[in-house]
Coordinates of C-alpha atoms in Angstrom, one line a residue:
Chain W
M96 CA -2.3 -18.2 11.4
E97 CA -0.4 -17.6 8.2
P98 CA -0.2 -14.0 6.9
D99 CA -2.3 -15.0 3.8
A100 CA -5.1 -16.3 6.0
V101 CA -4.8 -13.3 8.3
A102 CA -5.1 -10.9 5.4
K103 CA -8.0 -12.7 3.8
A104 CA -10.0 -12.8 7.1
F105 CA -9.2 -9.2 7.9
V106 CA -10.2 -7.9 4.5
E107 CA -13.4 -9.8 4.6
H108 CA -14.2 -8.5 8.0
Y109 CA -13.1 -4.9 7.4
Y110 CA -15.1 -4.2 4.3
T111 CA -18.2 -6.2 5.4
T112 CA -18.2 -4.1 8.6
F113 CA -17.6 -0.9 6.6
D114 CA -20.5 -1.6 4.3
T115 CA -23.0 -2.9 6.9
Q116 CA -22.1 -1.4 10.3
R117 CA -19.5 1.2 9.9
T118 CA -19.5 2.4 13.5
N119 CA -18.1 -1.0 14.5
L120 CA -14.8 -0.3 12.7
V121 CA -13.6 1.6 15.8
A122 CA -12.8 -1.7 17.4
L123 CA -10.1 -2.4 14.8
Y124 CA -8.0 0.6 15.8
Q125 CA -6.2 1.7 18.9
D126 CA -5.1 5.1 20.2
N127 CA -1.8 5.0 18.3
S128 CA -3.4 4.0 15.0
M129 CA -2.9 6.2 12.0
L130 CA -5.1 6.7 9.0
T131 CA -4.2 8.7 5.9
F132 CA -7.3 9.2 3.9
E133 CA -6.9 10.9 0.6
G134 CA -3.9 12.7 2.0
E135 CA -5.5 13.7 5.3
K136 CA -3.7 12.4 8.4
I137 CA -5.8 11.3 11.3
Q138 CA -4.6 9.6 14.5
G139 CA -6.4 7.5 17.1
A140 CA -9.3 5.1 17.1
Q141 CA -11.9 7.7 18.0
N142 CA -10.8 10.3 15.4
I143 CA -10.5 7.6 12.7
S144 CA -13.9 6.3 13.5
A145 CA -15.3 9.8 13.4
K146 CA -13.7 10.4 10.0
L147 CA -15.0 7.1 8.5
N148 CA -18.5 7.5 9.9
G149 CA -18.6 11.2 8.7
L150 CA -18.0 10.4 5.1
P151 CA -20.7 11.9 3.0
F152 CA -22.5 8.7 2.0
Q153 CA -24.5 6.4 4.2
Q154 CA -24.4 3.3 2.0
C155 CA -21.6 1.8 0.0
K156 CA -20.3 -1.4 -1.3
H157 CA -16.7 -2.3 -1.6
N158 CA -15.8 -4.9 -4.3
I159 CA -12.3 -6.3 -3.8
S160 CA -10.1 -7.0 -6.8
T161 CA -6.8 -8.0 -5.3
V162 CA -5.4 -8.7 -1.8
D163 CA -1.6 -9.0 -1.3
C164 CA 0.1 -9.5 2.0
Q165 CA 3.6 -9.9 3.5
P166 CA 4.9 -10.2 7.1
S167 CA 6.1 -6.8 8.1
S168 CA 8.9 -8.0 10.4
P169 CA 10.4 -11.2 11.6
T170 CA 8.6 -10.8 14.9
G171 CA 4.9 -10.3 13.8
G172 CA 2.8 -7.9 12.0
V173 CA 1.2 -8.2 8.6
L174 CA 1.0 -5.8 5.7
V175 CA -2.2 -6.0 3.6
F176 CA -2.5 -4.3 0.3
V177 CA -5.9 -4.1 -1.3
S178 CA -7.2 -2.9 -4.7
G179 CA -10.9 -2.7 -5.6
N180 CA -13.7 -0.4 -6.3
L181 CA -16.4 1.4 -4.3
Q182 CA -20.0 1.7 -5.3
L183 CA -22.0 4.6 -4.0
P184 CA -25.8 5.0 -4.1
G185 CA -27.0 6.9 -7.1
E186 CA -23.6 6.8 -8.8
E187 CA -23.4 5.2 -12.2
H188 CA -19.6 4.7 -12.1
V189 CA -17.6 2.9 -9.5
L190 CA -14.6 4.5 -7.8
K191 CA -11.4 2.6 -7.9
F192 CA -9.3 2.6 -4.8
S193 CA -6.1 1.2 -3.3
Q194 CA -5.6 0.8 0.4
M195 CA -3.0 -0.6 2.7
F196 CA -3.2 -1.8 6.3
H197 CA -0.4 -2.6 8.7
L198 CA -1.7 -5.1 11.3
V199 CA 0.3 -5.4 14.5
P200 CA -0.2 -7.4 17.7
G201 CA -1.8 -5.4 20.5
P202 CA -1.2 -5.9 24.3
T203 CA -3.5 -8.9 24.3
G204 CA -1.9 -10.4 21.3
N205 CA -4.8 -9.6 19.0
L206 CA -3.9 -7.8 15.8
Y207 CA -5.1 -4.3 15.3
V208 CA -4.7 -1.7 12.5
Y209 CA -1.6 0.4 13.3
N210 CA -1.3 1.9 9.8
D211 CA -4.1 2.6 7.2
I212 CA -3.6 4.5 4.0
F213 CA -6.5 5.0 1.5
R214 CA -6.4 6.5 -1.9
L215 CA -9.0 6.7 -4.7
N216 CA -7.4 5.9 -8.1
Y217 CA -8.8 8.5 -10.4
A218 CA -9.0 7.5 -14.0
Chain C
M6 CA 14.9 12.8 9.0
E7 CA 11.1 13.0 9.2
P8 CA 9.1 10.2 7.6
D9 CA 7.7 12.6 5.0
A10 CA 11.2 13.7 3.9
V11 CA 12.4 10.1 3.9
A12 CA 9.4 9.0 1.7
K13 CA 9.9 11.9 -0.8
A14 CA 13.6 11.3 -1.1
F15 CA 13.1 7.5 -1.5
V16 CA 10.4 7.8 -4.1
E17 CA 12.4 10.2 -6.2
H18 CA 15.5 8.0 -5.9
Y19 CA 13.6 4.7 -6.5
Y20 CA 11.8 5.7 -9.7
T21 CA 14.6 7.7 -11.2
T22 CA 16.9 4.6 -10.7
F23 CA 14.2 2.3 -12.1
D24 CA 13.8 4.5 -15.2
T25 CA 17.5 5.2 -15.9
Q26 CA 19.7 2.5 -14.4
R27 CA 17.4 -0.3 -13.3
T28 CA 20.3 -2.7 -12.3
N29 CA 21.2 -0.3 -9.5
L30 CA 17.9 -1.1 -7.7
V31 CA 19.5 -4.1 -6.1
A32 CA 21.3 -1.9 -3.6
L33 CA 18.0 -0.9 -2.1
Y34 CA 17.1 -4.5 -1.0
Q35 CA 18.6 -7.1 1.3
D36 CA 18.5 -10.9 1.5
N37 CA 15.3 -10.8 3.7
S38 CA 13.5 -8.3 1.4
M39 CA 10.2 -9.3 -0.1
L40 CA 8.6 -8.2 -3.4
T41 CA 5.1 -9.1 -4.4
F42 CA 4.8 -8.1 -8.1
E43 CA 1.3 -8.5 -9.6
G44 CA 0.7 -11.3 -7.1
E45 CA 4.1 -13.1 -7.7
K46 CA 6.1 -13.4 -4.5
I47 CA 9.9 -13.0 -4.7
Q48 CA 12.4 -12.9 -1.9
G49 CA 15.9 -11.6 -1.6
A50 CA 17.8 -8.7 -3.3
Q51 CA 19.2 -10.8 -6.1
N52 CA 15.9 -12.5 -7.0
I53 CA 14.1 -9.1 -6.8
S54 CA 16.7 -7.5 -9.0
A55 CA 16.5 -10.3 -11.5
K56 CA 12.7 -9.9 -11.7
L57 CA 12.8 -6.1 -12.1
N58 CA 15.5 -6.3 -14.7
G59 CA 13.8 -9.1 -16.6
L60 CA 10.6 -7.2 -17.1
P61 CA 9.7 -7.2 -20.8
F62 CA 10.5 -3.6 -21.5
Q63 CA 13.8 -1.8 -21.6
Q64 CA 12.6 1.7 -21.2
C65 CA 9.9 3.1 -19.0
K66 CA 8.9 6.3 -17.3
H67 CA 7.1 6.4 -14.0
N68 CA 4.9 9.5 -13.3
I69 CA 4.0 9.8 -9.6
S70 CA 0.6 11.1 -8.7
T71 CA 0.5 10.7 -4.9
V72 CA 2.9 9.8 -2.1
D73 CA 1.7 9.0 1.4
C74 CA 3.8 7.8 4.3
Q75 CA 3.5 6.8 8.0
P76 CA 5.9 5.6 10.6
S77 CA 5.5 1.8 10.7
S78 CA 6.4 1.4 14.4
P79 CA 7.4 3.6 17.4
T80 CA 11.0 2.4 16.9
G81 CA 11.7 3.2 13.2
G82 CA 10.6 2.1 9.8
V83 CA 8.6 4.0 7.3
L84 CA 5.6 3.0 5.1
V85 CA 5.5 4.6 1.7
F86 CA 2.4 4.3 -0.4
V87 CA 2.6 5.5 -4.1
S88 CA 0.1 5.9 -6.9
G89 CA 1.0 6.9 -10.4
N90 CA 1.3 5.8 -14.0
L91 CA 3.8 4.0 -16.1
Q92 CA 4.6 4.9 -19.6
L93 CA 6.0 2.2 -21.9
P94 CA 7.7 2.7 -25.3
G95 CA 5.2 2.3 -28.1
E96 CA 2.2 2.2 -25.9
E97 CA -0.4 4.9 -26.4
H98 CA -2.0 4.5 -23.0
V99 CA -0.3 4.7 -19.7
L100 CA -0.7 2.0 -17.1
K101 CA -1.9 3.1 -13.7
F102 CA -0.2 1.5 -10.7
S103 CA -0.1 1.5 -6.9
Q104 CA 2.9 0.4 -4.9
M105 CA 3.8 0.3 -1.3
F106 CA 7.2 0.1 0.4
H107 CA 8.2 -0.7 3.9
L108 CA 11.6 0.9 4.7
V109 CA 13.4 -0.4 7.8
P110 CA 16.8 0.3 9.2
G111 CA 19.5 -2.2 8.3
P112 CA 22.5 -3.2 10.3
T113 CA 24.4 0.0 9.5
G114 CA 21.3 2.2 10.2
N115 CA 20.6 2.9 6.6
L116 CA 17.0 2.3 5.5
Y117 CA 16.4 -0.5 3.0
V118 CA 13.3 -2.0 1.4
Y119 CA 12.0 -4.8 3.6
N120 CA 8.5 -5.0 1.9
D121 CA 7.5 -4.0 -1.6
I122 CA 4.1 -4.7 -3.1
F123 CA 3.3 -3.6 -6.7
R124 CA 0.0 -3.7 -8.5
L125 CA -1.2 -2.4 -11.8
N126 CA -4.7 -0.8 -11.5
Y127 CA -6.6 -2.0 -14.5
A128 CA -9.4 0.3 -15.7

């Protein structure tokens, strides 16, 4: 699959899962995966899942504005760079965010999230 | 050098060079480097340099808000994720941006920019 198609499919899957069944995100990470969330560094699928599921809102809706991608090496791996906004229940204003993912092939050849960096873009 | 120190030094060097001697940025890229600039894909140091030096403003000032980094693989390489704003001459408002770099070791061991993705974050 071309990097563009990989990125598009991943972004669709990631944010739909986040918004509808956040506990399932754990399947996208492995033990050596890294998340930096608003500057906080978290390692490993279980810790990352605990962080994402412990965020202080139950419902949210990600709206994606842009998706860019590039191969991260000649031998596989895809970088995905996303911008968009996040709608939280009871909040009038949306929160703008940027996020990047580095998808790499796992032992079975399936891509997983090795790197994940998330930042809100304050106005 | 630790990834955090690499990222800090790189970000300082990159944006200072951009703001004061933009033609020197070419030295940070190689022939297989990729830039995606506001969705436009450009490959190779010379083409990337031509794009950056051809932007329709002579002077600018990048102000960096956040720098996050992670190792991109167990064997070297650093991902750098930047948010900030860009001040252009004669513009009252700053432009918010996000940018990511993937630094990888070149033939001589020095890091160079393999991946570069830039996006303005429109309000």
